[in-house]
CSV table of C-alpha atoms in Angstrom, one decimal:
chain,number,residue,atom,x,y,z
A,13,MET,CA,0.5,4.2,5.6
A,14,LEU,CA,-1.1,1.9,3.1
A,15,ARG,CA,0.1,2.4,-0.5
A,16,ILE,CA,-3.5,2.9,-1.7
A,17,ASP,CA,-3.9,5.7,0.8
A,18,PHE,CA,-1.4,7.9,-1.1
A,19,TYR,CA,-3.8,7.9,-4.1
A,20,ALA,CA,-7.0,8.1,-2.0
A,21,GLN,CA,-5.6,11.2,-0.2
A,22,HIS,CA,-5.0,12.9,-3.5
A,23,LEU,CA,-8.5,12.0,-4.6
A,24,VAL,CA,-10.0,13.6,-1.5
A,25,LYS,CA,-7.5,16.5,-1.1
A,26,ASN,CA,-7.5,17.6,-4.8
A,27,ASN,CA,-11.3,17.0,-5.1
A,28,ALA,CA,-10.8,14.8,-8.1
A,29,GLN,CA,-13.8,12.9,-9.5
A,30,ALA,CA,-11.8,9.7,-9.8
A,31,ILE,CA,-8.3,8.3,-10.2
A,32,LEU,CA,-7.5,5.6,-12.8
A,33,LEU,CA,-4.5,3.4,-12.2
A,34,VAL,CA,-3.5,1.1,-15.1
A,35,SER,CA,-0.5,-1.3,-14.9
A,36,ASN,CA,2.7,0.2,-16.2
A,37,GLN,CA,1.0,3.6,-17.1
A,38,PRO,CA,0.9,6.9,-15.3
A,39,ALA,CA,-2.0,7.5,-12.9
A,40,THR,CA,-4.8,9.5,-14.5
A,41,PHE,CA,-6.6,12.0,-12.2
A,42,GLN,CA,-10.0,12.8,-13.5
A,43,PHE,CA,-11.3,16.4,-12.8
A,44,ALA,CA,-14.3,18.3,-14.1
A,45,ALA,CA,-11.9,20.3,-16.3
A,46,GLY,CA,-10.4,17.2,-17.8
A,47,PRO,CA,-7.9,14.4,-17.0
A,48,ARG,CA,-4.4,14.9,-15.8
A,49,LYS,CA,-1.7,12.3,-15.8
A,50,SER,CA,1.1,11.8,-13.2
A,51,ASN,CA,4.7,11.9,-14.3
A,52,SER,CA,5.7,8.3,-13.5
A,53,PRO,CA,4.0,5.0,-14.4
A,54,VAL,CA,2.6,2.6,-11.7
A,55,ALA,CA,4.3,-0.8,-12.0
A,56,HIS,CA,1.9,-3.8,-12.2
A,57,GLU,CA,3.6,-5.3,-9.1
A,58,GLN,CA,3.0,-2.1,-7.2
A,59,LEU,CA,-0.6,-2.1,-8.3
A,60,VAL,CA,-1.1,-5.7,-7.2
A,61,GLN,CA,0.5,-5.0,-3.8
A,62,LEU,CA,-1.6,-1.9,-3.0
A,63,ILE,CA,-4.8,-3.9,-3.8
A,64,GLN,CA,-3.7,-6.9,-1.8
A,65,GLU,CA,-3.1,-4.7,1.3
A,66,VAL,CA,-6.7,-3.5,1.5
A,67,ALA,CA,-9.0,-5.9,-0.5
A,68,PRO,CA,-11.2,-8.2,1.5
A,69,PRO,CA,-10.5,-12.0,1.0
A,70,GLU,CA,-13.5,-12.4,-1.3
A,71,ALA,CA,-12.2,-9.7,-3.6
A,72,ILE,CA,-8.7,-11.3,-3.7
A,73,GLU,CA,-10.3,-14.6,-4.7
A,74,GLN,CA,-12.3,-13.0,-7.5
A,75,LEU,CA,-9.1,-11.4,-8.8
A,76,ARG,CA,-7.3,-14.7,-8.7
A,77,ASN,CA,-10.0,-16.1,-10.9
A,78,GLY,CA,-9.6,-13.2,-13.3
A,79,ALA,CA,-13.0,-11.6,-12.4
A,80,THR,CA,-13.5,-7.9,-11.7
A,81,CYS,CA,-14.3,-6.8,-8.1
A,82,GLN,CA,-15.3,-3.7,-6.2
A,83,PHE,CA,-15.0,-2.9,-2.5
A,84,ILE,CA,-15.1,0.1,-0.1
A,85,HIS,CA,-11.8,1.3,1.5
A,86,SER,CA,-11.9,3.8,4.4
A,87,LEU,CA,-9.4,6.6,4.4
A,88,GLU,CA,-9.5,8.3,7.8
A,89,GLY,CA,-13.3,7.8,7.9
A,90,GLN,CA,-13.8,8.9,4.3
A,91,PRO,CA,-15.1,5.9,2.3
A,92,VAL,CA,-13.5,5.3,-1.2
A,93,THR,CA,-14.9,2.9,-3.8
A,94,VAL,CA,-12.1,0.7,-5.3
A,95,ALA,CA,-13.0,-1.1,-8.6
A,96,VAL,CA,-10.5,-3.5,-10.0
A,97,ARG,CA,-10.7,-5.0,-13.5
A,98,PRO,CA,-7.9,-7.4,-14.4
A,99,ALA,CA,-7.5,-7.2,-18.2
A,100,ASN,CA,-5.0,-10.1,-18.1
A,101,ALA,CA,-2.3,-11.5,-15.8
A,102,THR,CA,0.0,-8.5,-16.2
A,103,THR,CA,-2.5,-5.6,-16.7
A,104,TRP,CA,-5.0,-4.4,-14.2
A,105,GLN,CA,-7.2,-1.3,-14.1
A,106,VAL,CA,-8.0,0.2,-10.7
A,107,GLN,CA,-10.4,3.0,-10.3
A,108,LEU,CA,-10.8,5.0,-7.1
A,109,ARG,CA,-13.8,7.2,-6.5
A,110,LYS,CA,-15.3,8.9,-3.4
A,111,ALA,CA,-18.1,6.7,-2.1
A,112,PRO,CA,-21.5,8.3,-1.6
A,113,PRO,CA,-22.0,9.9,1.9
A,114,GLY,CA,-23.1,7.3,4.5
A,115,THR,CA,-21.4,4.4,2.7
A,116,GLN,CA,-19.6,2.1,5.1
A,117,VAL,CA,-16.5,-0.1,4.6
A,118,SER,CA,-17.3,-3.5,2.9
A,119,ALA,CA,-17.2,-6.7,4.8
A,120,GLY,CA,-16.8,-8.6,1.6
A,121,ALA,CA,-16.2,-8.1,-2.2
A,122,GLY,CA,-18.5,-6.6,-4.7
A,123,GLY,CA,-19.0,-3.4,-2.7
A,124,ALA,CA,-21.7,-4.8,-0.4
A,125,ALA,CA,-21.9,-2.4,2.6
A,126,ALA,CA,-21.7,-3.8,6.0
A,127,ALA,CA,-22.0,-2.5,9.5
A,128,ALA,CA,-18.9,-0.8,10.7
A,129,ALA,CA,-16.8,-2.6,13.2
A,130,PRO,CA,-16.9,-1.3,16.8
A,131,ALA,CA,-14.1,1.1,17.7
A,132,PRO,CA,-11.2,-0.7,19.4
A,133,THR,CA,-10.7,0.1,23.0
A,134,PRO,CA,-7.7,2.4,23.5
A,135,GLU,CA,-4.6,0.7,24.8
A,136,PRO,CA,-2.1,2.3,27.2
A,137,PRO,CA,0.9,3.8,25.4
A,138,LYS,CA,3.7,1.2,25.0
A,139,GLU,CA,7.2,2.0,26.1
A,140,LYS,CA,9.5,3.0,23.3
A,141,GLU,CA,12.1,0.4,22.4
A,142,ASP,CA,15.7,1.4,22.3
A,143,PRO,CA,16.2,2.3,18.6
A,144,HIS,CA,19.9,1.3,19.0
A,145,LYS,CA,18.9,-2.2,19.9
A,146,PRO,CA,19.8,-4.3,16.8
A,147,VAL,CA,17.1,-6.1,14.9
A,148,PRO,CA,17.5,-9.9,14.8
A,149,VAL,CA,18.6,-10.7,11.2
A,150,PRO,CA,19.1,-14.1,9.7
A,151,ARG,CA,22.6,-14.9,8.5
A,152,ILE,CA,23.1,-13.9,4.9
A,153,GLU,CA,26.2,-14.7,2.8
A,154,LEU,CA,27.5,-12.6,0.0
A,155,ALA,CA,28.6,-14.3,-3.3
A,156,PRO,CA,32.3,-13.8,-4.1
A,157,GLY,CA,32.8,-10.4,-5.8
A,158,GLU,CA,29.3,-9.1,-4.8
A,159,PRO,CA,29.2,-5.5,-3.5
A,160,GLY,CA,28.9,-5.2,0.3
A,161,LEU,CA,25.9,-3.0,0.0
A,162,ASN,CA,23.9,-6.0,-1.3
A,163,LEU,CA,24.4,-7.6,2.2
A,164,TYR,CA,22.5,-4.7,3.8
A,165,LEU,CA,19.8,-4.7,1.1
A,166,ARG,CA,19.2,-8.5,1.6
A,167,GLN,CA,19.1,-8.1,5.4
A,168,MET,CA,16.6,-5.2,5.0
A,169,ALA,CA,14.5,-7.5,2.8
A,170,ALA,CA,14.8,-10.4,5.2
A,171,VAL,CA,13.3,-8.4,8.1
A,172,LYS,CA,10.7,-6.8,5.8
A,173,ALA,CA,11.9,-3.2,6.4
A,174,SER,CA,10.8,-0.4,4.2
A,175,ASP,CA,13.9,1.9,4.3
A,176,LEU,CA,17.6,1.5,4.7
A,177,HIS,CA,19.5,4.4,6.2
A,178,MET,CA,23.3,4.6,6.1
A,179,SER,CA,25.7,7.1,7.4
A,180,SER,CA,29.4,7.3,8.0
A,181,THR,CA,28.8,8.2,11.7
A,182,MET,CA,26.1,5.6,12.6
A,183,PRO,CA,25.5,1.9,12.1
A,184,PRO,CA,23.1,1.0,9.3
A,185,MET,CA,19.4,1.5,10.3
A,186,VAL,CA,16.1,0.2,8.8
A,187,ARG,CA,12.5,1.4,9.2
A,188,LEU,CA,10.3,-1.3,10.7
A,189,ASP,CA,6.7,-0.5,11.3
A,190,GLY,CA,7.4,3.2,11.2
A,191,GLU,CA,10.3,2.9,13.8
A,192,MET,CA,14.0,3.2,13.0
A,193,LYS,CA,16.0,0.2,14.2
A,194,VAL,CA,19.7,-0.6,14.0
A,195,LEU,CA,20.3,-3.4,11.4
């Protein structure tokens, strides 16, 4: 799941008018009854990553130049307007709103609507890989005195895994593309 989908789901599910994400501040959910803030702040790096995952190339270029941008993101067929305003290099404001009915996902930046892409043809189900087959990991060395756990964390980062699972009864496993694999 894309990181921005977490917020977009809350926008749709909780029938919020908008969600305002500001670097290093708690998310603000705007309701008719008034705003509500989340408990934890959203780091600037996390905000940048969630926009980079979904923004069209033109929007990314606008952000690199310090300009504001707007585009449409689709959450399970529900279009969401994403407006990004970079205040400076370390502070962005991102606003999510439900797009008007009939709006389609942007082909470019600025919220210009485009024709939806044709639905992909279904592929036959792939055979499941053996989850106990180890993931190829580049050789990583520990510095003298460095904790052994750091080796697993570095290996996890090297293969771009999202989770590290450790147990006394199983070898270390990582989550790659939603699948658990032995590290």
